[in-house]
XYZ file of C-alpha atoms in Angstrom:
597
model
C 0.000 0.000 0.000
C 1.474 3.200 -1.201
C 1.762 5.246 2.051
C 4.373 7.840 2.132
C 6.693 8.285 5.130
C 10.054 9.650 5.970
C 12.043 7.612 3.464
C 9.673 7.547 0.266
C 9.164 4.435 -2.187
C 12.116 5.258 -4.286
C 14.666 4.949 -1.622
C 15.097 9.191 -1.189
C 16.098 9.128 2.274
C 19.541 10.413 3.704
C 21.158 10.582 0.000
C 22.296 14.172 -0.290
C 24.922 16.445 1.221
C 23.981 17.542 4.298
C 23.555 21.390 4.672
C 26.023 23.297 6.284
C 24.328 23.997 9.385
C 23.843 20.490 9.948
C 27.638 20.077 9.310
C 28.152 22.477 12.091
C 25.103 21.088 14.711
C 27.108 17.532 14.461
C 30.251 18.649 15.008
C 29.051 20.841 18.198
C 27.606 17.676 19.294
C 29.997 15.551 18.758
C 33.225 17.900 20.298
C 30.932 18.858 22.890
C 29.684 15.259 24.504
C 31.289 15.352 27.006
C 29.841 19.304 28.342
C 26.387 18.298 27.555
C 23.893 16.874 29.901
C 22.559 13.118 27.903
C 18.798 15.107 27.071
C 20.932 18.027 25.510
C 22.049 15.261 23.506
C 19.294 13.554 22.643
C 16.997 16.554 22.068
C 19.817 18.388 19.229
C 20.177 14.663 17.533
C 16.220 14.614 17.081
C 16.488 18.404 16.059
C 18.782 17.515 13.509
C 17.860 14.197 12.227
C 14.444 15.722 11.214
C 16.139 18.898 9.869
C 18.179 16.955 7.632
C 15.592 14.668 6.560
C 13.650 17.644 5.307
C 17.293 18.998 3.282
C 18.199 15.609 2.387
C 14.314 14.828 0.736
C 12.069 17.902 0.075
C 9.659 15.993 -1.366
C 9.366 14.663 2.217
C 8.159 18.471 3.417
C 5.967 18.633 0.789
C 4.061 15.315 1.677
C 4.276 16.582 5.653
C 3.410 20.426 4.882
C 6.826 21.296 6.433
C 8.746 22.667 2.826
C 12.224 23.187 3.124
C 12.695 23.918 -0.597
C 9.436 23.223 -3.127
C 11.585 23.825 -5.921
C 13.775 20.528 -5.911
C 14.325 17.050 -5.424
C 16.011 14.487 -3.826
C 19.953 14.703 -5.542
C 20.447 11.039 -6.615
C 23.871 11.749 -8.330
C 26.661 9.276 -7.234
C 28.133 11.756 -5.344
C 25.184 12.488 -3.255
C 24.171 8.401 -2.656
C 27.574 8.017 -1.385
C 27.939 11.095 0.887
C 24.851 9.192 2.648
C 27.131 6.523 3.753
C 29.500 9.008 5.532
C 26.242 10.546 6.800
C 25.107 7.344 8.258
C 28.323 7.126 10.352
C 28.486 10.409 11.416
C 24.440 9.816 13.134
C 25.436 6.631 14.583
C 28.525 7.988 15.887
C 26.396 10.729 17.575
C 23.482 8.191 18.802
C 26.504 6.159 20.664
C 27.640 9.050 22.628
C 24.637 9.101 24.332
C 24.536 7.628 27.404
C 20.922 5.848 27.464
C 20.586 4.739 31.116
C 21.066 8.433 31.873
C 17.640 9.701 30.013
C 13.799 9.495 30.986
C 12.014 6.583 29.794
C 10.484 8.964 26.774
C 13.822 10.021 25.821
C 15.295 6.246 26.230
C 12.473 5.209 23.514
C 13.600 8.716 21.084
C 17.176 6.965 21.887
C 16.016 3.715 20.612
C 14.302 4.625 17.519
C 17.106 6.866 16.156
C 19.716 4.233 16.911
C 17.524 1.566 15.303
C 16.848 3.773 12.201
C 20.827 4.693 11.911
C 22.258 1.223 12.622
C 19.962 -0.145 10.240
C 20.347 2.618 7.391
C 24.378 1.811 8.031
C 23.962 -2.107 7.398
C 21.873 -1.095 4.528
C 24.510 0.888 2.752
C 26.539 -2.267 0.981
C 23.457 -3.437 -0.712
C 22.935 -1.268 -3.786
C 19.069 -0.654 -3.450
C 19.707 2.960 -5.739
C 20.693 1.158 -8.743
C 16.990 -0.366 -8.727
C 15.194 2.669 -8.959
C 12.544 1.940 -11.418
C 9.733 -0.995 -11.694
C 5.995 -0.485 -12.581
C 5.308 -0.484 -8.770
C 6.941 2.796 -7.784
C 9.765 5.271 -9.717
C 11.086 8.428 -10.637
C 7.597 8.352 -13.473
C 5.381 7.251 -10.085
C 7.060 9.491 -7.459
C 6.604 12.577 -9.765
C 3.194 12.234 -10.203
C 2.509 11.868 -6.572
C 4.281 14.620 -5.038
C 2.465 16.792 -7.610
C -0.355 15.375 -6.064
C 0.141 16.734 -3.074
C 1.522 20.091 -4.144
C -0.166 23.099 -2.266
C -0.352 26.216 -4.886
C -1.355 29.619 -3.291
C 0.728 32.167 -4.275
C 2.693 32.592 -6.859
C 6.346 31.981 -5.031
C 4.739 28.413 -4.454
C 4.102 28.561 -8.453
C 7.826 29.873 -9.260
C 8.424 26.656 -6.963
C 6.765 24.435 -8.618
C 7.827 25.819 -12.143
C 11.110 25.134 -10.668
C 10.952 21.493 -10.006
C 8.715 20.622 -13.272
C 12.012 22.659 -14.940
C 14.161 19.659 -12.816
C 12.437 16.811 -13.593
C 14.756 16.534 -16.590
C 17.983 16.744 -14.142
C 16.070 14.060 -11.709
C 15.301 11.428 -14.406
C 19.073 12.066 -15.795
C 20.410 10.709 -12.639
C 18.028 8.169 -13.072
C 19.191 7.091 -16.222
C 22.815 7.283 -14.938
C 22.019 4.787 -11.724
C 20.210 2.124 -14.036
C 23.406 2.356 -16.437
C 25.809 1.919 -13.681
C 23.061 -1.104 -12.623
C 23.721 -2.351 -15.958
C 27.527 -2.678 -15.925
C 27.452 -4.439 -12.257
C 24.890 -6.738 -13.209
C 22.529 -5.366 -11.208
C 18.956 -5.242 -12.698
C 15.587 -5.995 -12.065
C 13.573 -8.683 -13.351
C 11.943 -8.091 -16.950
C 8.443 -8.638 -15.673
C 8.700 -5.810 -12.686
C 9.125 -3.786 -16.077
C 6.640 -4.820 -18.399
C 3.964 -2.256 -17.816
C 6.416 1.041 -17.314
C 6.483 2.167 -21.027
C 3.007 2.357 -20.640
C 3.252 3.698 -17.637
C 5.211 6.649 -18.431
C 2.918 7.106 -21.850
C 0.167 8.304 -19.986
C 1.869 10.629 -18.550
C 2.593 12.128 -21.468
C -1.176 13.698 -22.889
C -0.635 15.365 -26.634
C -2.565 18.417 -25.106
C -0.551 19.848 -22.152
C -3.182 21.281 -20.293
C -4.334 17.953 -19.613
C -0.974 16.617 -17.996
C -1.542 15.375 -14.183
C 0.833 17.569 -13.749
C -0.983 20.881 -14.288
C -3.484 20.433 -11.706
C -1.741 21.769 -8.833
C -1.032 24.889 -10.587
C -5.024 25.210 -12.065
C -6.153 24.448 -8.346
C -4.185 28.447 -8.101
C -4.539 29.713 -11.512
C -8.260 29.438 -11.226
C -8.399 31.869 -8.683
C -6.581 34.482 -10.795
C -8.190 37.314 -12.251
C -9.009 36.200 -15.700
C -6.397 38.941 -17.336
C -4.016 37.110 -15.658
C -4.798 33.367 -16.249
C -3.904 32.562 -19.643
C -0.552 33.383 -18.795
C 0.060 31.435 -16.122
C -1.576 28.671 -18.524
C 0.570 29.716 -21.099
C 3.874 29.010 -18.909
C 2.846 26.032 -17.143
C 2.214 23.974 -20.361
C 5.270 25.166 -22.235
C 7.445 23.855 -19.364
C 5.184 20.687 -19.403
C 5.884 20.616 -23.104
C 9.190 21.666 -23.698
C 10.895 20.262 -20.362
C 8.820 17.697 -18.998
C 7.481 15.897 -21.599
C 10.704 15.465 -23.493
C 12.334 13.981 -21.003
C 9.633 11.224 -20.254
C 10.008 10.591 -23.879
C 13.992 10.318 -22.710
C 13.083 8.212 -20.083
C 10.464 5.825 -21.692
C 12.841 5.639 -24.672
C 15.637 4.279 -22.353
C 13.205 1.814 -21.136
C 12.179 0.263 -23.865
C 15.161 0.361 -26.138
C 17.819 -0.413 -23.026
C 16.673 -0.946 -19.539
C 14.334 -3.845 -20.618
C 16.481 -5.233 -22.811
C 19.132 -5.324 -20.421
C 16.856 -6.993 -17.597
C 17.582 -10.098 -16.201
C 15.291 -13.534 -16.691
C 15.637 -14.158 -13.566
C 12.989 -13.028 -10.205
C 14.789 -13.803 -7.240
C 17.207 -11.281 -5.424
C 19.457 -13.957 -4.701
C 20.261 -14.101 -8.081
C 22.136 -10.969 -7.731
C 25.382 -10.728 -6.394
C 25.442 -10.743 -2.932
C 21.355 -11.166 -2.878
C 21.064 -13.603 -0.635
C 22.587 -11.596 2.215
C 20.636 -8.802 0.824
C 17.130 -10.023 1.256
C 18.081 -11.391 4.659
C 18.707 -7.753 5.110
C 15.673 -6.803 3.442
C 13.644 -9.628 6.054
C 15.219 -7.881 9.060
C 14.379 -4.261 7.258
C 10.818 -4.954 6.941
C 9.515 -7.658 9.829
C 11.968 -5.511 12.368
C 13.005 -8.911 13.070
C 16.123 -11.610 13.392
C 13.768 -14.626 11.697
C 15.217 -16.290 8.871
C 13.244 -16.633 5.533
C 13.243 -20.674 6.019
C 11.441 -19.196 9.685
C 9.000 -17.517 7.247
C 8.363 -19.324 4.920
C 6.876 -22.163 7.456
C 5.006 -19.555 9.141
C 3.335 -18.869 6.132
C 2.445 -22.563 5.043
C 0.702 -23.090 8.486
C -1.297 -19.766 8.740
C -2.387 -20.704 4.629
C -3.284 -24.534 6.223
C -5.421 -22.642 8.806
C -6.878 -19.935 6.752
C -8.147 -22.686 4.162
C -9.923 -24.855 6.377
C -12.056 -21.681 7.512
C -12.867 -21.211 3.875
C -13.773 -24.644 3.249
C -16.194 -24.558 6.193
C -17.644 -21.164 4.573
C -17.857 -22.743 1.649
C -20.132 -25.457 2.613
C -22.099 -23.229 5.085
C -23.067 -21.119 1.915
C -24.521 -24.247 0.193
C -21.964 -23.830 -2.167
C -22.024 -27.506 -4.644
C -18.286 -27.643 -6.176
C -14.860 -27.567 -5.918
C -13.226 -24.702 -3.890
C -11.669 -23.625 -7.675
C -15.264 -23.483 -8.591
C -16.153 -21.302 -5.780
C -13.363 -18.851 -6.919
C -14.661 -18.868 -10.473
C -18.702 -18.087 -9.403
C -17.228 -15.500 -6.768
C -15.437 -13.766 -9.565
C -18.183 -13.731 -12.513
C -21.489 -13.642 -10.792
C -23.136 -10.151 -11.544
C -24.247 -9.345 -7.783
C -21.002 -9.082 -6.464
C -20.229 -6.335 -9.573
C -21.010 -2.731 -9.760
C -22.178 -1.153 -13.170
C -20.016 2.201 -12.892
C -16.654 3.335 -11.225
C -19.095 6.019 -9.678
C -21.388 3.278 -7.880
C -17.955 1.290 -6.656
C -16.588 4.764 -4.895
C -20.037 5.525 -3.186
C -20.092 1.744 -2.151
C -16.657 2.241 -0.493
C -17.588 5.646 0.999
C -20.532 3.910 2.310
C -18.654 1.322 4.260
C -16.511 3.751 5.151
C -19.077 6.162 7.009
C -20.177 2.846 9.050
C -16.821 2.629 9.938
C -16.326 5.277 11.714
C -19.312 5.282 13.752
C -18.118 2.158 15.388
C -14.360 3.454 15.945
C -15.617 5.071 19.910
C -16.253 2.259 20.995
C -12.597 0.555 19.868
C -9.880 3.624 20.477
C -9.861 5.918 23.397
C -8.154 8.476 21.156
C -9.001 9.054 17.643
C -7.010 11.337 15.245
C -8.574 15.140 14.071
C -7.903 14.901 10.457
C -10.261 13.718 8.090
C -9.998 11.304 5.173
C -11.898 10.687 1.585
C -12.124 7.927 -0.854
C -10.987 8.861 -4.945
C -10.141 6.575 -7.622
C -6.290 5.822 -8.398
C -5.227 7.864 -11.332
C -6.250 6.903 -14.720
C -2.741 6.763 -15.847
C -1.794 4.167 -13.068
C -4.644 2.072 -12.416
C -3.676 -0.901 -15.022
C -0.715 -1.793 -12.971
C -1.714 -0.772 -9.383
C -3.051 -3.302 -6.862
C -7.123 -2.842 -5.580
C -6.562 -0.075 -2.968
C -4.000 1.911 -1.123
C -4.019 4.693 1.533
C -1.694 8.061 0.684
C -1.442 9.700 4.206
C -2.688 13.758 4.599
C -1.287 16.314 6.768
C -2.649 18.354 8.913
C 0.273 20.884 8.417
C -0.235 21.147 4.934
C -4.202 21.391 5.048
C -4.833 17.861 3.333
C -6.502 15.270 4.283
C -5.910 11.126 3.872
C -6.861 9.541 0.950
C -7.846 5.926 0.228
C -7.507 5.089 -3.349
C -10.412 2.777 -4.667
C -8.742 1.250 -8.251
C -11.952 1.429 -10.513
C -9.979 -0.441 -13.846
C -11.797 -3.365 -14.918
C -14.707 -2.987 -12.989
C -15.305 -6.900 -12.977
C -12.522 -7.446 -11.347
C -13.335 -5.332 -8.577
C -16.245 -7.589 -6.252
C -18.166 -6.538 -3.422
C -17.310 -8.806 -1.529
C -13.668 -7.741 -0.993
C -14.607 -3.771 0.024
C -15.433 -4.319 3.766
C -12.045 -5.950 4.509
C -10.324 -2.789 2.005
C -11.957 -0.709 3.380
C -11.147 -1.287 7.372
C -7.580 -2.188 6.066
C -6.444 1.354 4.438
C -8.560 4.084 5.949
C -10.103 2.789 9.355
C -9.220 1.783 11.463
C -6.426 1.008 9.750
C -4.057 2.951 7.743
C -5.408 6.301 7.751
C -6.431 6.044 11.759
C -2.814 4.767 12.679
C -0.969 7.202 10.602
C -2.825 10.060 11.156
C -2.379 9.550 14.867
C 0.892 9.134 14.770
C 1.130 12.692 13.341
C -0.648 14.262 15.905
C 1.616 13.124 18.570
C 1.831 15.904 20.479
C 5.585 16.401 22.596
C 7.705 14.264 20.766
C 10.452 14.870 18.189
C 8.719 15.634 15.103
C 10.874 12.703 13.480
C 8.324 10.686 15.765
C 5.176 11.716 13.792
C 6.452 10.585 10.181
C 9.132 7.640 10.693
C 7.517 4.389 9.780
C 8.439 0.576 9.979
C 6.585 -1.140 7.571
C 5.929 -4.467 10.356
C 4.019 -2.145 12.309
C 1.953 -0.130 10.184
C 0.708 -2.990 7.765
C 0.589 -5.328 10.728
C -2.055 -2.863 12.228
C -3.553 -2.836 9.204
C -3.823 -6.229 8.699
C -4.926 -6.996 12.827
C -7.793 -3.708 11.443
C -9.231 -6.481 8.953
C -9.350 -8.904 11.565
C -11.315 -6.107 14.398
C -14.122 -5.691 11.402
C -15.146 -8.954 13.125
C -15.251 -7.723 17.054
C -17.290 -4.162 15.038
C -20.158 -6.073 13.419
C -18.350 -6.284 9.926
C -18.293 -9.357 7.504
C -21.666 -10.554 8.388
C -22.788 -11.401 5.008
C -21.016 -14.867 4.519
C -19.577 -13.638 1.248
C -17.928 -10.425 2.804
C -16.572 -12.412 5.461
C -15.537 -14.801 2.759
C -13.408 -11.362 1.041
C -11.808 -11.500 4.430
C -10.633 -14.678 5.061
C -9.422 -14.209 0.967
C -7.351 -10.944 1.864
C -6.211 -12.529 5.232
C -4.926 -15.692 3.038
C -3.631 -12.911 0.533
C -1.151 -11.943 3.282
C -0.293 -15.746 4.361
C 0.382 -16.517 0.930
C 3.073 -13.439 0.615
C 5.093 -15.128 3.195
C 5.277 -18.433 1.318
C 5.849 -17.023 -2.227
C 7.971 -13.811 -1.047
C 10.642 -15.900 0.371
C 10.139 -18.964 -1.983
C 10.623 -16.739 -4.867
C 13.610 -14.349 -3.245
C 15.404 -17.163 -0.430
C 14.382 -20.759 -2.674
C 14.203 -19.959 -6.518
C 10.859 -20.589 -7.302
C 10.051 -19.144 -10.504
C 7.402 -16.515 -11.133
C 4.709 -18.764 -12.881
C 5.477 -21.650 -9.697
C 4.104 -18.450 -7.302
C 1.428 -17.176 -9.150
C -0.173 -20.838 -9.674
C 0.336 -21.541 -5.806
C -0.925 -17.928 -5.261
C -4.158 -18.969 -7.241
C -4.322 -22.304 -5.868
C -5.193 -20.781 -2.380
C -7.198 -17.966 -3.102
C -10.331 -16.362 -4.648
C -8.194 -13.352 -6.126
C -8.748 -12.968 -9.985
C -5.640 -13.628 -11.912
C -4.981 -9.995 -13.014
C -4.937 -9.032 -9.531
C -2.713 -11.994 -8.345
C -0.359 -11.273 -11.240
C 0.269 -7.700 -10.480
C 1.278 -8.920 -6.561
C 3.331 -11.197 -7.611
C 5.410 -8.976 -9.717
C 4.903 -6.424 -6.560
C 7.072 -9.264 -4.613
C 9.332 -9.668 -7.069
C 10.120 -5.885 -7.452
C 9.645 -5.360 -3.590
C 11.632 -8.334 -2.279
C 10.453 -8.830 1.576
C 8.086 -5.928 2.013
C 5.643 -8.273 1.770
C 6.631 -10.715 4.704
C 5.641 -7.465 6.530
C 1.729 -7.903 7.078
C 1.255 -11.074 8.643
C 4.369 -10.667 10.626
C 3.438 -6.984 12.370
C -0.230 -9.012 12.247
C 0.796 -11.993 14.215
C 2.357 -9.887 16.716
C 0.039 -7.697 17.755
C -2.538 -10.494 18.229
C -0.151 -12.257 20.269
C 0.185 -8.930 22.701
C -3.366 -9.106 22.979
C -3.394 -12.444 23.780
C -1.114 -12.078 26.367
C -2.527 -8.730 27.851
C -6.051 -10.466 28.052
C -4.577 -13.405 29.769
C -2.545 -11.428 32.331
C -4.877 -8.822 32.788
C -8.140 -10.645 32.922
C -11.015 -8.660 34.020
C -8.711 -5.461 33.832
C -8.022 -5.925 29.864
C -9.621 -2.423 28.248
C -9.155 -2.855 24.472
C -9.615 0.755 23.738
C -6.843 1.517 25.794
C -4.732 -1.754 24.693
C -5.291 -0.324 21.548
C -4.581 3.679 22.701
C -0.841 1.719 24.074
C -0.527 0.183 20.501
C -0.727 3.552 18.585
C 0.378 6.007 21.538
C 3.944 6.296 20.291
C 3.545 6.118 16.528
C 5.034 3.754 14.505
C 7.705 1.597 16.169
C 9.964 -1.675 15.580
C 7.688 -4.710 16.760
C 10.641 -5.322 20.015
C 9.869 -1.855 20.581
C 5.984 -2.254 20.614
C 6.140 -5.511 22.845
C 8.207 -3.693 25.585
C 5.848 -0.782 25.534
C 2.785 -3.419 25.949
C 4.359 -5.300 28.651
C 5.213 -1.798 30.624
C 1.492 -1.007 30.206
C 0.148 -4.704 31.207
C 2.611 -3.896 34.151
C 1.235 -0.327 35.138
C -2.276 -2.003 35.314
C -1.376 -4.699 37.507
């Protein structure tokens, strides 16, 4: 699920120079340890760390409504990627001069989440994840389109801005081009099929009429309010960068794709195919789960919860009256006309309907719920082919917008009833957009607090959300509950295929026939997330991991606690500190099962 954090989905995080003030903060801190009291310490490294992210990636103030520079983005020259490494040292360095014992338990957890972010950013830094930067998942083409998504116009320095960075795009995709080539020589590349659909991709992107580029709305959303004198000029401007900048060099980029990138790609899925891959998607495991299991460890884990997950659909099956095979099932759940809306239009309200009864439950579940709002829009035309059902894009309350969950209306018949609940409680509540949207209104912490992310935690809660539809009334038509248990076994299945395609070479057409073996999902869909895990090796094995552990917590806070188990506030203890590394998380529950003793 595309939801955008600190470090966004094409790996922009800590890879420029740092600015000179931040040059000068670290050396203070680090010459001065030794004067400084440890929450001196600790207080300037959070001050800086979040200063620097917003230097480093100001597409990440953009998202968070906290610009540092709306005119840019990310530097991905070599240069910059490998200052990051010498960056990377120089915040560890600083993290282990802290003395932890010495600081409050709310500064010891700040401690712990900055050294876990730099220790793991440092380990990180010999696997080459920047000369991967493209696949028809996420990319320079994707990222581009997003942050202009997001792009707040309301004067017109925010419109020289934003001229500015359409003006760079050409300078952004350049490095681009210069990281895959360098990919090329080291034999680094992605599979072909994580590329198949990004000529296309980038194509519509590129509309004949500029005024009808994605990339002019922002600046109509402020040109609109103009006098009308004034307008066509701004018009005028915006579409001749979009056509004599921007355009040409998507045509650069989707030219390189086509004629060299794809050409160039390997045969082969698995990351252990690359050099070095197997240690790097045992990195990528302990990245993602924020844990030390092995992908043999996994890949078990998955088998069993599949096992366990089927037999609950075989019994629905046969409580439904169903005659036929469990294949059968699939097939009648997939093609029946009930279970399909006529129009995109009737899909969205259906989702916004779910969504409404949603939220009237959510008292009754959180002791705390978040301020800012959230809305339901299709994904964007030019997208939707190769995106997955749904995903969540986090707002801001900073920058005056407000979460969105994206509804993919492509292929209407591929898009069932039955499967909305379960989306729906996944990626806005009280899932993603609840979780996230706390997190940001944290109030006295480190701002780094509000937008860091570990991807165990927050699709873990989002995955535990589908399963709390249950506890709220949700799923009780048995076909609904059947879209469940198939987007629960969705998750199981990731662990088996992630790590038998990336740790045991199974080949892409072995996962997608296991993946359809198991579950209800249409083969489009399944075929787009397997080439998700194959572009995104481990991200997946994140769900059902964070999923599995927060259950467990529960479990064991219920048992302990007895009578005195609150869920609202067992789940208030689960969000309180934002998103956190699951060790993290199960020392924070086990304090709180411990304060209520």
């Amino acid at each position: 699920m595309r939801i955008f954090l600190m470090c966004s989905l094409v790996g922009l995080c800590l890879q420029i120079l740092p600015a000179q003030e931040m040059k000068i903060k670290m050396d203070a801190l680090t010459k001065n340890a030794n004067k400084m009291k440890e929450k001196e310490k600790i207080d300037m490294l959070s001050e800086i760390y979040m200063s620097y992210q917003l230097e480093a990636s100001p597409e990440t103030g953009t998202f968070i409504g906290k610009p540092s520079d709306n005119s840019k983005w990310t530097d991905m020259s070599r240069t910059a990627i490998d200052q990051r490494k010498k960056n990377n040292e120089l915040f560890l360095n600083a993290i282990n001069s802290i003395n932890r014992t010495d600081l409050t338990p709310e500064d010891q957890l700040n401690y712990d989440l900055l050294k876990s972010s730099f220790e793991i950013a440092k380990e990180g830094d010999q696997f080459p994840s920047e000369l991967l930067p493209i696949n028809q998942m996420s990319g320079t083409h994707q990222f581009i389109n997003m942050v202009a998504s997001v792009t707040s116009i309301s004067n017109e320095k925010d419109m020289d801005n934003y001229l500015s960075r359409l003006r760079n795009i050409s300078l952004l995709i350049d490095q681009n081009i210069a990281l895959m080539e360098e990919g090329i020589k080291k034999k680094i590349v992605p599979p072909k099929a994580t590329l198949r659909g990004v000529p296309e991709q980038i194509q519509n992107m590129l509309t004949s009429d500029a005024s009808k580029s994605p990339l002019m709305k922002p600046a109509m959303g402020y040109i609109e309010k103009l006098p009308v004198n004034q307008q066509e000029r701004y018009k005028k401007t915006v579409t001749d960068v979009i056509r004599n900048s921007v355009n040409p060099s998507f045509e650069k980029l989707k030219t390189y794709i086509e004629k060299t990138y794809i050409p160039s790609a390997r045969e082969t899925v698995g990351l252990s195919a690359l050099p070095n891959g197997t240690n790097w998607y045992n990195f990528n495991i302990k990245q993602q789960t924020t844990t030390s299991q092995t992908y043999q460890q996994i890949h078990q884990t998955g088998l069993s919860e599949v096992k366990r997950i089927r037999k609950q659909m075989d019994s629905l099956i046969l409580a439904v009256g169903f005659k036929g095979s469990f294949e059968e099932f699939g097939v009648f759940l997939k093609t029946d006309q009930r279970f399909i809306y006529a129009t995109a239009t009737e899909l969205l309200d259906g989702y916004r309907v779910i969504a409404k009864k949603v939220d009237a439950q959510l008292p009754k579940y959180f002791g705390k719920l978040p301020r800012l709002t959230y809305g339901v829009e299709p994904v964007p035309s030019f997208d939707e082919k190769f995106q997955t059902t749904a995903y969540y894009m986090s707002g801001s309350t900073s920058a005056g917008r407000s979460g969105t969950f994206y509804a993919n209306t492509y292929d209407l018949k591929t898009r069932p009833k039955w499967e909305m609940e379960a989306l729906t409680i996944h990626e806005a509540v009280p899932g993603h957009h609840l979780q996230l949207a706390l997190a940001e209104e944290q109030e006295n912490v480190p701002e780094f607090r509000k937008y860091d992310g570990y991807t165990a935690f927050i699709e873990g809660w989002g995955l535990y959300s589908e399963s709390l539809g249950v506890e709220m009334g949700f799923y009780k038509d048995p076909y609904s509950k059947f879209g469940q248990l198939t987007y629960e076994m969705w998750r199981a299945i990731r662990l088996v295929v992630d790590t038998g395609i990336h740790g045991m070479g199974w080949t892409r057409q072995q996962a997608i026939d296991y993946f359809k073996s198991n579950a209800a999902k249409n083969e489009h869909d399944i075929i787009v997330e397997i080439d998700r895990y194959i572009g995104w090796p481990g991200q997946a094995l994140a769900y059902k991991t964070g999923e599995l552990k927060i259950k467990e917590l529960r479990a064991i806070a219920q048992k302990k606690l007895g009578d005195k188990f609150d869920l609202r506030k067992f789940h208030d203890v689960v969000l309180g500190s934002g998103s956190v590394p699951l060790s993290i998380l199960e020392k924070q529950v086990y304090a709180w099962i411990d304060s209520v003793k």
